Coordinates of N, CA and C in Angstrom, one line a residue:
M144 N -76.4 -54.0 -10.3 CA -77.5 -53.1 -10.2 C -77.5 -52.4 -9.0
K145 N -77.5 -51.3 -8.6 CA -77.6 -50.5 -7.7 C -79.4 -50.0 -7.3
Y146 N -79.8 -50.5 -6.2 CA -81.2 -50.2 -5.7 C -81.1 -49.5 -4.4
G147 N -81.7 -48.2 -4.7 CA -82.0 -47.5 -3.2 C -83.5 -47.4 -3.0
Y148 N -83.7 -47.8 -1.7 CA -85.1 -47.8 -1.2 C -85.4 -46.7 -0.2
A149 N -86.3 -45.9 -0.5 CA -86.8 -44.7 0.4 C -88.0 -44.9 0.8
R150 N -88.5 -44.8 2.2 CA -90.0 -45.1 2.8 C -90.2 -44.1 3.6
I151 N -91.5 -43.6 3.6 CA -92.1 -43.0 4.7 C -93.3 -43.6 5.2
S152 N -93.8 -43.2 6.5 CA -94.9 -43.8 6.9 C -96.3 -43.3 6.6
T153 N -96.3 -41.9 6.3 CA -97.4 -41.2 6.0 C -97.1 -40.1 5.1
P154 N -98.1 -39.7 4.1 CA -98.2 -39.0 2.9 C -97.6 -37.4 3.5
N155 N -97.6 -37.3 5.0 CA -97.3 -35.9 5.3 C -95.9 -35.8 5.6
Q156 N -95.3 -37.0 5.5 CA -93.6 -36.9 5.6 C -93.1 -36.7 4.5
N157 N -91.8 -36.1 4.3 CA -90.8 -35.6 3.2 C -89.9 -37.0 2.7
I158 N -90.1 -37.4 1.7 CA -89.3 -38.7 1.2 C -88.0 -38.2 0.7
E159 N -88.0 -36.9 0.3 CA -86.8 -36.4 -0.6 C -85.5 -36.6 0.4
R160 N -85.7 -36.2 1.4 CA -84.4 -36.3 2.3 C -83.3 -37.7 2.4
Q161 N -84.3 -38.7 2.3 CA -83.7 -40.1 2.1 C -83.2 -40.1 0.8
V162 N -83.9 -39.6 -0.4 CA -83.6 -39.8 -1.6 C -82.0 -39.1 -1.9
R163 N -82.0 -37.8 -1.5 CA -80.8 -36.9 -1.6 C -79.6 -38.0 -1.0
N164 N -79.9 -38.2 0.4 CA -79.0 -39.0 0.9 C -78.3 -40.2 0.0
I165 N -79.3 -41.1 -0.4 CA -78.8 -42.2 -1.3 C -78.1 -41.8 -2.5
L166 N -78.5 -40.9 -3.1 CA -77.9 -40.4 -4.4 C -76.6 -39.7 -4.3
K167 N -76.7 -38.9 -3.1 CA -75.5 -38.5 -2.8 C -74.1 -39.2 -2.6
A168 N -74.5 -40.3 -2.0 CA -73.3 -41.7 -1.8 C -73.4 -42.5 -2.9
Y169 N -74.6 -42.7 -3.8 CA -74.5 -43.7 -4.7 C -75.5 -42.9 -6.1
P170 N -74.9 -42.2 -6.9 CA -75.5 -41.4 -7.9 C -76.2 -42.1 -8.8
D171 N -75.5 -43.4 -9.0 CA -75.9 -44.3 -10.2 C -77.1 -45.1 -9.7
A172 N -77.5 -45.2 -8.6 CA -78.7 -46.1 -7.7 C -80.0 -45.8 -8.4
H173 N -80.8 -46.7 -8.6 CA -82.1 -46.5 -9.0 C -82.9 -46.4 -7.7
V174 N -83.5 -45.4 -7.4 CA -84.1 -45.1 -6.1 C -85.7 -45.4 -6.4
V175 N -86.2 -46.1 -5.3 CA -87.7 -46.7 -5.3 C -88.0 -46.0 -4.1
R176 N -89.2 -45.3 -4.3 CA -90.1 -44.5 -3.2 C -91.1 -45.3 -3.1
E177 N -91.6 -45.3 -1.4 CA -92.7 -46.1 -1.1 C -93.4 -45.1 0.0
V178 N -94.6 -44.7 0.0 CA -95.4 -44.4 1.2 C -96.2 -45.7 1.8
Y179 N -95.7 -46.2 2.9 CA -96.1 -47.0 3.5 C -96.8 -47.1 4.8
T180 N -98.2 -47.2 4.6 CA -99.3 -47.0 5.9 C -99.2 -47.9 7.2
G181 N -98.4 -49.1 6.7 CA -98.3 -50.0 7.7 C -99.3 -51.1 7.9
T182 N -100.3 -50.7 7.0 CA -101.6 -52.0 7.1 C -101.1 -53.0 6.1
K183 N -101.8 -54.1 6.4 CA -101.6 -55.5 6.0 C -102.2 -55.3 4.4
F184 N -103.2 -54.5 4.5 CA -103.8 -54.4 2.9 C -103.1 -53.8 2.0
Q185 N -102.4 -52.8 2.6 CA -101.5 -51.7 1.5 C -100.1 -52.5 1.5
G186 N -99.7 -53.1 2.4 CA -98.3 -53.7 2.3 C -97.3 -52.7 2.0
R187 N -96.0 -53.3 1.6 CA -94.8 -52.8 1.2 C -94.8 -53.1 -0.3
K188 N -95.8 -52.6 -1.1 CA -95.7 -53.1 -2.5 C -94.3 -52.9 -3.3
E189 N -93.9 -51.8 -3.1 CA -92.7 -51.6 -4.0 C -91.5 -52.1 -3.3
F190 N -91.4 -52.3 -2.0 CA -90.2 -52.8 -1.7 C -90.3 -54.5 -1.9
E191 N -91.5 -55.0 -2.0 CA -91.6 -56.4 -2.3 C -91.1 -56.5 -3.9
K192 N -91.5 -55.4 -4.6 CA -91.0 -55.7 -5.9 C -89.4 -55.7 -6.3
V193 N -88.9 -54.6 -5.2 CA -87.4 -54.7 -5.5 C -86.9 -56.0 -4.7
L194 N -87.4 -56.6 -3.8 CA -86.8 -57.8 -3.3 C -87.0 -59.0 -4.3
R195 N -87.9 -59.0 -5.0 CA -88.1 -59.9 -6.2 C -87.0 -59.7 -7.3
A196 N -86.7 -58.2 -7.5 CA -85.6 -58.1 -8.6 C -84.4 -58.3 -8.3
V197 N -83.9 -57.9 -7.2 CA -82.6 -58.1 -6.9 C -82.0 -59.5 -7.1
K198 N -80.6 -59.5 -7.8 CA -80.1 -60.6 -8.0 C -78.8 -60.8 -7.1
E199 N -77.9 -61.7 -7.3 CA -76.6 -62.0 -6.8 C -75.8 -60.9 -7.1
H200 N -75.0 -60.2 -6.3 CA -74.1 -59.4 -6.5 C -74.7 -57.8 -6.7
D201 N -76.2 -57.7 -6.6 CA -76.8 -56.5 -6.7 C -76.5 -55.6 -5.2
T202 N -76.7 -54.6 -5.4 CA -76.7 -53.7 -3.9 C -77.9 -53.0 -3.6
L203 N -78.3 -53.1 -2.6 CA -79.4 -52.5 -2.1 C -79.3 -51.4 -0.9
I204 N -79.6 -50.2 -1.0 CA -79.1 -49.2 -0.3 C -80.2 -48.4 0.4
F205 N -80.0 -48.4 1.9 CA -81.2 -47.6 2.7 C -80.4 -46.5 3.3
D206 N -81.4 -45.6 3.5 CA -80.7 -44.5 4.5 C -80.5 -44.9 6.0
S207 N -81.3 -45.7 6.5 CA -81.1 -46.6 7.6 C -81.9 -47.7 7.7
V208 N -81.4 -48.4 8.9 CA -82.1 -49.9 9.1 C -83.9 -49.5 9.2
S209 N -83.9 -48.6 9.8 CA -85.5 -48.5 10.1 C -86.2 -48.3 8.8
R210 N -85.7 -48.0 7.6 CA -86.2 -47.8 6.4 C -86.5 -49.3 5.8
M211 N -85.6 -50.3 6.1 CA -85.8 -51.8 5.9 C -86.8 -52.6 6.5
S212 N -86.9 -52.1 7.6 CA -87.9 -53.0 8.4 C -88.5 -52.0 9.7
R213 N -89.6 -52.2 10.3 CA -90.1 -51.5 11.4 C -90.0 -52.4 12.7
T214 N -89.6 -53.7 12.6 CA -89.3 -54.7 13.5 C -88.0 -55.2 13.7
A215 N -87.6 -55.5 14.8 CA -86.0 -55.9 14.8 C -86.0 -57.7 14.2
D216 N -87.2 -58.3 14.5 CA -87.3 -59.7 14.1 C -87.2 -59.9 12.6
E217 N -88.2 -59.0 11.9 CA -88.2 -59.1 10.5 C -87.1 -58.6 9.9
G218 N -86.5 -57.4 10.4 CA -85.2 -57.0 9.8 C -84.1 -57.9 9.8
F219 N -84.0 -58.6 11.0 CA -82.7 -59.4 11.0 C -83.0 -60.7 10.1
S220 N -84.3 -61.1 10.1 CA -84.4 -62.2 9.3 C -84.1 -61.8 7.9
L221 N -84.7 -60.9 7.4 CA -84.5 -60.2 6.0 C -83.1 -60.1 5.6
Y222 N -82.5 -59.5 6.6 CA -81.0 -59.3 6.4 C -80.1 -60.6 6.1
K223 N -80.4 -61.6 6.9 CA -79.9 -62.9 6.7 C -80.1 -63.4 5.5
E224 N -81.2 -63.4 4.9 CA -81.8 -64.0 3.8 C -80.9 -63.2 2.6
L225 N -81.3 -62.0 2.7 CA -80.5 -61.6 1.4 C -79.0 -61.7 1.5
F226 N -78.3 -61.8 2.8 CA -76.9 -62.2 2.7 C -76.5 -63.4 2.0
K227 N -77.5 -64.5 2.5 CA -77.3 -65.4 1.7 C -77.4 -65.7 0.3
R228 N -78.4 -64.4 -0.1 CA -78.5 -64.5 -1.8 C -77.4 -63.8 -2.3
N229 N -76.4 -63.3 -1.8 CA -75.3 -62.5 -1.9 C -75.6 -61.1 -2.4
V230 N -76.9 -60.7 -2.0 CA -77.0 -59.4 -2.2 C -76.4 -58.2 -1.3
E231 N -75.6 -57.3 -1.6 CA -75.1 -56.3 -0.8 C -75.8 -55.4 -0.4
L232 N -76.0 -55.2 1.2 CA -76.7 -54.3 2.0 C -75.9 -53.1 2.2
I233 N -76.5 -51.8 2.3 CA -75.7 -50.7 2.8 C -76.6 -49.9 3.3
F234 N -76.4 -49.5 4.6 CA -77.2 -48.7 5.4 C -76.4 -47.2 5.8
L235 N -76.7 -46.4 5.5 CA -75.9 -45.1 5.6 C -75.6 -44.4 6.8
K236 N -76.7 -44.8 7.6 CA -76.6 -44.2 9.0 C -75.8 -45.3 9.8
E237 N -75.8 -46.6 9.4 CA -75.3 -47.5 10.2 C -74.2 -48.5 9.3
P238 N -73.3 -47.9 8.8 CA -72.3 -48.7 8.0 C -71.6 -49.8 8.7
H239 N -71.7 -49.8 10.0 CA -70.8 -51.2 10.9 C -71.8 -52.1 10.6
I240 N -72.6 -51.9 10.0 CA -73.7 -53.6 10.0 C -73.9 -53.8 8.3
N241 N -73.3 -53.0 7.6 CA -73.3 -53.3 5.9 C -72.7 -54.7 5.8
T242 N -73.1 -55.5 4.9 CA -72.8 -56.8 4.5 C -71.4 -57.1 4.3
E243 N -70.9 -56.1 3.6 CA -69.4 -55.8 3.5 C -68.6 -56.2 4.9
T244 N -69.0 -55.4 5.9 CA -68.6 -55.6 7.2 C -68.7 -57.0 7.9
Y245 N -69.8 -57.8 7.6 CA -70.1 -58.9 8.3 C -69.1 -60.0 7.4
K246 N -68.8 -59.8 6.0 CA -68.2 -60.7 5.2 C -67.0 -60.6 5.7
Q247 N -66.4 -59.4 6.1 CA -65.0 -59.1 6.6 C -64.7 -59.8 7.9
A248 N -65.7 -59.9 8.7 CA -65.9 -60.7 10.0 C -65.6 -62.1 9.8
I249 N -66.3 -62.6 8.5 CA -66.0 -64.0 8.3 C -64.6 -64.2 7.7
A250 N -64.3 -63.4 6.8 CA -62.9 -63.6 6.3 C -61.6 -63.7 7.3
N251 N -62.1 -62.9 8.4 CA -61.0 -62.7 9.4 C -60.7 -63.7 10.4
Q252 N -61.7 -64.8 10.0 CA -61.6 -65.9 11.0 C -60.2 -66.5 11.1
I253 N -59.7 -67.1 12.4 CA -58.7 -67.6 12.5 C -58.6 -69.0 12.1
S254 N -57.3 -69.2 11.3 CA -57.2 -70.5 10.6 C -56.1 -71.0 10.9
V255 N -55.7 -71.9 11.6 CA -54.2 -72.2 12.0 C -54.3 -74.0 11.8
A256 N -53.3 -74.4 11.1 CA -53.1 -75.6 11.1 C -52.3 -76.3 12.1
M257 N -52.7 -77.2 13.0 CA -52.1 -77.8 14.3 C -51.5 -78.9 14.0
D258 N -50.3 -79.2 14.1 CA -49.9 -80.5 13.9 C -48.4 -80.6 14.9
S259 N -48.7 -80.5 16.3 CA -47.6 -80.4 16.9 C -46.9 -81.7 17.5
G260 N -47.6 -82.7 16.9 CA -47.1 -84.0 17.4 C -47.9 -84.7 18.5
D261 N -48.5 -83.6 19.4 CA -49.1 -84.1 20.7 C -50.7 -84.0 20.2
H262 N -51.4 -85.0 20.2 CA -52.9 -85.1 19.9 C -53.6 -84.1 20.8
A263 N -53.1 -84.3 22.2 CA -54.2 -83.5 23.1 C -53.9 -81.8 23.1
T264 N -52.6 -81.6 22.7 CA -52.6 -80.3 22.3 C -53.1 -79.7 21.3
D265 N -53.1 -80.5 20.2 CA -53.9 -80.1 18.7 C -55.1 -79.9 19.0
D266 N -55.9 -80.8 19.5 CA -57.2 -80.9 19.9 C -57.7 -79.7 20.9
L267 N -56.8 -79.4 21.6 CA -57.2 -78.2 22.8 C -57.2 -77.0 21.8
M268 N -56.0 -76.7 21.0 CA -56.0 -75.6 20.2 C -57.0 -75.4 19.0
K269 N -57.4 -76.6 18.4 CA -58.6 -76.5 17.5 C -59.6 -76.2 18.1
A270 N -60.1 -76.7 19.4 CA -61.2 -76.3 20.0 C -61.2 -74.7 20.3
I271 N -60.1 -74.5 20.8 CA -60.0 -72.7 21.1 C -60.0 -72.1 19.8
I272 N -59.5 -72.3 18.7 CA -59.7 -71.7 17.4 C -61.2 -71.7 17.0
E273 N -61.9 -72.7 17.1 CA -63.4 -73.2 16.8 C -64.2 -72.2 17.6
A274 N -63.8 -72.0 18.7 CA -64.8 -71.2 19.9 C -64.5 -69.8 19.6
L275 N -63.2 -69.4 19.1 CA -63.1 -67.9 18.8 C -63.7 -67.3 17.5
N276 N -63.7 -68.4 16.6 CA -64.6 -68.1 15.2 C -65.9 -68.0 15.6
K277 N -66.3 -68.7 16.3 CA -67.8 -68.7 16.5 C -68.2 -67.4 17.2
Y278 N -67.4 -67.2 18.2 CA -67.6 -65.9 18.9 C -67.5 -64.7 17.9
I279 N -66.7 -64.6 17.0 CA -66.5 -63.6 16.0 C -67.8 -63.6 15.3
L280 N -68.4 -64.4 14.8 CA -69.7 -64.5 14.1 C -70.7 -64.1 14.8
E281 N -70.8 -64.5 16.1 CA -71.9 -64.1 17.0 C -72.0 -62.4 17.3
L282 N -70.8 -62.4 17.5 CA -70.5 -61.0 17.8 C -71.1 -59.8 16.7
A283 N -70.8 -60.6 15.3 CA -71.2 -59.6 14.2 C -72.7 -59.6 14.2
E284 N -73.3 -60.8 14.4 CA -74.7 -61.1 14.3 C -75.2 -60.1 15.4
R285 N -74.7 -60.2 16.5 CA -75.5 -59.3 17.3 C -75.3 -57.7 17.4
Q286 N -74.2 -57.3 16.7 CA -74.5 -55.9 16.3 C -75.4 -55.5 15.2
I287 N -75.6 -56.7 14.3 CA -76.9 -56.5 13.3 C -78.2 -56.4 13.9
R288 N -78.5 -57.3 14.8 CA -79.6 -57.5 15.5 C -80.0 -56.2 16.4
L289 N -78.8 -55.8 17.1 CA -78.8 -54.6 18.0 C -79.3 -53.3 17.2
A290 N -79.0 -53.3 16.0 CA -79.1 -51.9 15.1 C -80.5 -52.1 14.8
F291 N -81.1 -53.1 14.4 CA -82.8 -53.4 14.3 C -83.1 -53.0 15.4
E292 N -82.8 -53.5 16.6 CA -84.0 -53.3 17.9 C -83.5 -51.9 18.1
Q293 N -82.5 -51.2 18.0 CA -82.4 -49.6 18.4 C -83.5 -48.8 17.6
A294 N -83.6 -49.5 16.1 CA -84.2 -48.6 15.3 C -85.9 -48.9 15.7
E295 N -86.1 -50.0 16.1 CA -87.5 -50.3 16.5 C -87.8 -49.5 17.6
K296 N -86.9 -49.7 18.6 CA -87.2 -48.6 19.9 C -87.2 -47.1 19.6
E297 N -86.7 -46.7 18.8 CA -86.8 -45.1 18.1 C -88.1 -45.1 17.8
V298 N -88.5 -45.9 17.0 CA -89.9 -45.6 16.4 C -90.9 -45.8 17.4
A299 N -90.7 -46.8 18.4 CA -91.9 -46.9 19.4 C -91.9 -45.8 20.5
D300 N -90.5 -45.2 20.6 CA -90.4 -43.9 21.4 C -91.0 -42.8 20.8
L301 N -90.9 -42.7 19.7 CA -91.9 -41.5 18.6 C -93.1 -41.5 19.0
H302 N -93.6 -43.0 18.6 CA -95.1 -43.0 18.9 C -95.7 -42.9 20.2
Q303 N -94.9 -43.2 21.2 CA -95.3 -42.9 22.7 C -95.2 -41.5 22.8
R304 N -94.1 -40.8 22.6 CA -94.1 -39.2 22.6 C -95.4 -38.6 21.9
T305 N -95.6 -38.8 20.8 CA -96.7 -38.3 19.8 C -98.0 -38.5 20.7
K306 N -98.2 -39.7 21.2 CA -99.5 -40.2 21.9 C -99.6 -39.1 23.1
E307 N -98.5 -39.0 24.0 CA -98.5 -38.3 24.8 C -98.7 -36.7 24.7
G308 N -98.2 -36.3 23.9 CA -98.1 -34.8 23.3 C -99.9 -34.8 23.1
M309 N -100.3 -35.5 22.1 CA -101.8 -35.6 22.0 C -102.8 -35.4 23.2
E310 N -102.3 -36.3 24.1 CA -103.2 -36.2 25.2 C -102.9 -35.1 26.0
T311 N -101.7 -34.5 26.2 CA -101.7 -33.4 26.9 C -102.6 -32.2 26.2
A312 N -102.3 -32.2 24.8 CA -103.2 -31.1 24.0 C -104.6 -31.3 24.6
R313 N -105.1 -32.6 24.5 CA -106.7 -32.9 24.5 C -106.8 -32.5 26.1
L314 N -106.0 -32.6 27.1 CA -106.4 -32.1 28.5 C -106.4 -30.6 28.7
N315 N -105.8 -30.2 27.5 CA -105.7 -28.7 27.5 C -106.6 -28.0 27.0
G316 N -107.6 -29.0 26.2 CA -108.8 -28.3 25.7 C -108.5 -28.0 24.1
K317 N -107.8 -28.5 23.6 CA -107.3 -28.3 22.1 C -108.2 -29.5 21.4
Q318 N -108.7 -29.3 20.2 CA -109.1 -30.4 19.3 C -108.1 -31.2 18.6
I319 N -108.2 -32.4 19.0 CA -107.3 -33.3 18.3 C -108.0 -34.1 17.3
G320 N -107.4 -34.0 16.2 CA -108.0 -34.8 14.9 C -109.3 -33.9 14.4
Q321 N -110.1 -34.9 13.6 CA -111.2 -34.2 13.2 C -112.6 -34.4 13.9
Q322 N -113.5 -33.4 13.9 CA -114.4 -33.3 14.8 C -115.7 -34.4 14.4
K323 N -116.2 -35.3 15.4 CA -117.1 -36.1 15.2 C -118.0 -35.5 14.1
G324 N -118.2 -36.4 13.1 CA -119.4 -36.2 12.1 C -118.7 -35.5 11.1
A325 N -117.4 -34.7 11.2 CA -117.0 -33.8 10.2 C -116.4 -34.8 9.1
K326 N -116.6 -34.4 7.7 CA -116.2 -35.1 6.7 C -114.9 -34.2 6.2
L327 N -113.8 -35.0 5.9 CA -112.4 -34.3 5.3 C -112.6 -34.6 3.9
T328 N -112.5 -33.6 3.2 CA -112.7 -33.8 1.7 C -111.0 -33.2 1.1
T329 N -110.5 -34.3 0.4 CA -109.2 -34.2 -0.3 C -109.5 -34.6 -1.7
K330 N -108.2 -34.2 -2.5 CA -108.3 -34.4 -3.9 C -108.3 -36.0 -4.2
K331 N -107.5 -36.7 -3.4 CA -107.4 -38.3 -3.2 C -108.7 -39.0 -2.9
S332 N -109.6 -38.2 -1.9 CA -110.9 -38.9 -1.6 C -111.8 -38.6 -2.7
I333 N -112.0 -37.7 -3.3 CA -112.7 -37.1 -4.2 C -112.7 -38.4 -5.5
E334 N -111.4 -38.5 -6.0 CA -110.9 -39.5 -6.9 C -111.3 -40.9 -6.6
A335 N -111.1 -41.3 -5.5 CA -111.3 -42.6 -4.9 C -112.8 -42.6 -5.0
K336 N -114.0 -41.8 -4.6 CA -115.1 -41.9 -4.6 C -115.7 -42.1 -6.1
Q337 N -115.0 -41.4 -6.8 CA -115.4 -41.3 -8.3 C -115.4 -42.6 -9.0
K338 N -114.0 -43.4 -8.4 CA -113.5 -44.5 -9.0 C -114.7 -45.6 -8.3
I339 N -115.3 -45.7 -7.1 CA -116.1 -46.3 -6.5 C -117.3 -46.5 -7.2
V340 N -117.9 -45.4 -7.5 CA -119.0 -45.0 -8.5 C -118.9 -45.8 -9.8
K341 N -117.7 -45.7 -10.5 CA -117.5 -45.9 -11.7 C -117.4 -47.7 -11.9
Y342 N -116.5 -48.3 -10.6 CA -116.3 -49.8 -10.6 C -117.3 -50.3 -10.2
S343 N -117.8 -50.0 -8.6 CA -118.4 -50.8 -8.0 C -119.8 -51.3 -8.7
K344 N -120.2 -52.7 -8.3 CA -121.4 -53.1 -9.0 C -122.7 -52.6 -8.3
D345 N -122.6 -51.9 -7.1 CA -123.7 -51.2 -6.4 C -123.9 -49.9 -7.1
F346 N -123.1 -49.4 -7.8 CA -123.3 -48.2 -8.5 C -123.5 -48.4 -10.1
E347 N -122.2 -48.0 -11.0 CA -122.3 -48.0 -12.3 C -121.6 -49.1 -12.9
G348 N -120.5 -49.6 -12.0 CA -119.7 -50.9 -12.3 C -120.0 -52.4 -12.1
T349 N -119.1 -53.3 -12.5 CA -119.6 -54.7 -12.3 C -118.6 -55.4 -11.1
L350 N -117.7 -54.7 -10.4 CA -116.8 -55.2 -9.7 C -117.4 -55.2 -8.0
G351 N -116.9 -56.5 -7.5 CA -117.5 -56.6 -6.1 C -116.7 -55.7 -5.0
D352 N -116.9 -55.7 -3.7 CA -116.3 -55.0 -2.9 C -114.6 -55.1 -2.9
V353 N -114.4 -56.3 -2.7 CA -112.9 -56.7 -2.7 C -112.3 -56.3 -3.8
E354 N -112.8 -56.8 -5.1 CA -112.2 -56.3 -6.3 C -112.0 -54.8 -6.8
C355 N -113.0 -54.2 -6.1 CA -113.0 -52.7 -6.3 C -111.8 -52.0 -5.5
M356 N -111.9 -52.4 -4.1 CA -110.9 -51.7 -3.4 C -109.3 -52.2 -3.6
K357 N -109.2 -53.6 -4.1 CA -107.9 -53.8 -4.7 C -107.5 -52.9 -5.8
L358 N -108.5 -52.7 -6.9 CA -108.3 -51.8 -7.9 C -107.8 -50.5 -7.6
I359 N -108.7 -49.7 -6.9 CA -108.5 -48.4 -6.4 C -107.3 -48.3 -5.5
G360 N -107.1 -49.4 -4.6 CA -105.9 -49.2 -3.9 C -105.9 -48.5 -2.6
I361 N -107.2 -48.7 -1.9 CA -107.2 -48.0 -0.6 C -107.8 -49.2 0.3
A362 N -107.7 -48.9 1.8 CA -107.7 -50.0 2.8 C -109.0 -50.1 3.1
R363 N -109.5 -51.2 3.5 CA -110.9 -51.9 3.7 C -111.6 -50.6 4.5
G364 N -111.3 -50.1 5.5 CA -112.1 -49.6 6.3 C -112.4 -48.1 5.6
T365 N -111.4 -47.4 4.8 CA -111.4 -46.1 3.8 C -112.5 -46.5 2.7
Y366 N -112.4 -47.7 2.3 CA -113.3 -47.9 0.9 C -114.6 -48.0 1.5
Y367 N -115.4 -48.5 2.7 CA -116.4 -48.9 3.0 C -117.0 -47.3 3.7
K368 N -115.9 -46.4 4.1 CA -116.5 -45.1 4.7 C -117.0 -44.5 3.5
Y369 N -115.9 -44.4 2.2 CA -116.4 -43.6 1.2 C -117.4 -43.9 0.3
K370 N -117.6 -45.6 0.5 CA -118.9 -45.9 -0.2 C -120.1 -45.5 0.5
K371 N -120.1 -45.3 1.8 CA -121.3 -45.2 2.2 C -121.7 -43.6 2.3
E372 N -120.5 -42.9 2.2 CA -120.5 -41.4 1.8 C -121.4 -41.3 0.8
V373 N -121.2 -41.8 -0.5 CA -121.4 -41.8 -1.8 C -122.9 -42.4 -1.7
K374 N -123.2 -43.1 -1.2 CA -124.5 -43.6 -0.9 C -125.6 -42.7 -0.5
G375 N -125.1 -42.1 0.6 CA -125.6 -41.3 1.6 C -126.0 -39.8 0.4
R376 N -124.9 -39.4 -0.5 CA -125.3 -38.2 -1.0 C -126.1 -38.5 -2.2
M377 N -126.1 -39.7 -2.8 CA -127.1 -40.1 -3.7 C -128.7 -40.2 -3.2
D378 N -128.6 -40.8 -2.2 CA -130.1 -41.0 -1.6 C -130.7 -39.6 -1.2
K379 N -129.9 -38.2 -1.2 CA -130.5 -37.2 -0.8 C -131.4 -36.4 -2.0

């Protein structure tokens, strides 16, 4: 089974570019889409489902390593875990760290049977070969970790440039974000508020706050903000 995984960080981004890239290279892949906010509450629910579903000899395809993980430590750890489970990993933009490449590095390890008749010579050569094999594996792992570190740095640099751009705009007198006290009304917020009224025991439902926010699928802060707005509207 081939799984493709496409992820964006905000609903404003376009996920279809990743999907197109994956399907162009692997037309038979089952592509899973996810909008990931980065909050612990939301999590990466779709990705977690994929990780539970993949079996030995299945293939997991990403447009880039940054779609697999936001941090180098998490990405490297997950890579090794999936490698041990014999799941094939493919990164379209970083093919040099595909699991097939890593397997090739292992397969290419030098194996020489030494029996020169001189124990000292044999022991020396075996030690040299073992050290060389260890170096080959460490070099491969270093390339994998480096790819995840580079992806993490690029994300951090993008956030920093965005922050600096917003600060420059603010200093130039431009309004950044929503004005204080203003309420942003969207189709999603309207639907969420309707569900709060329907399910919350403070209105027409029977669910507590934690159960309600899980059912609706919104973050804690957003839930209480919407709930406060609904109460305010009803009190008028």
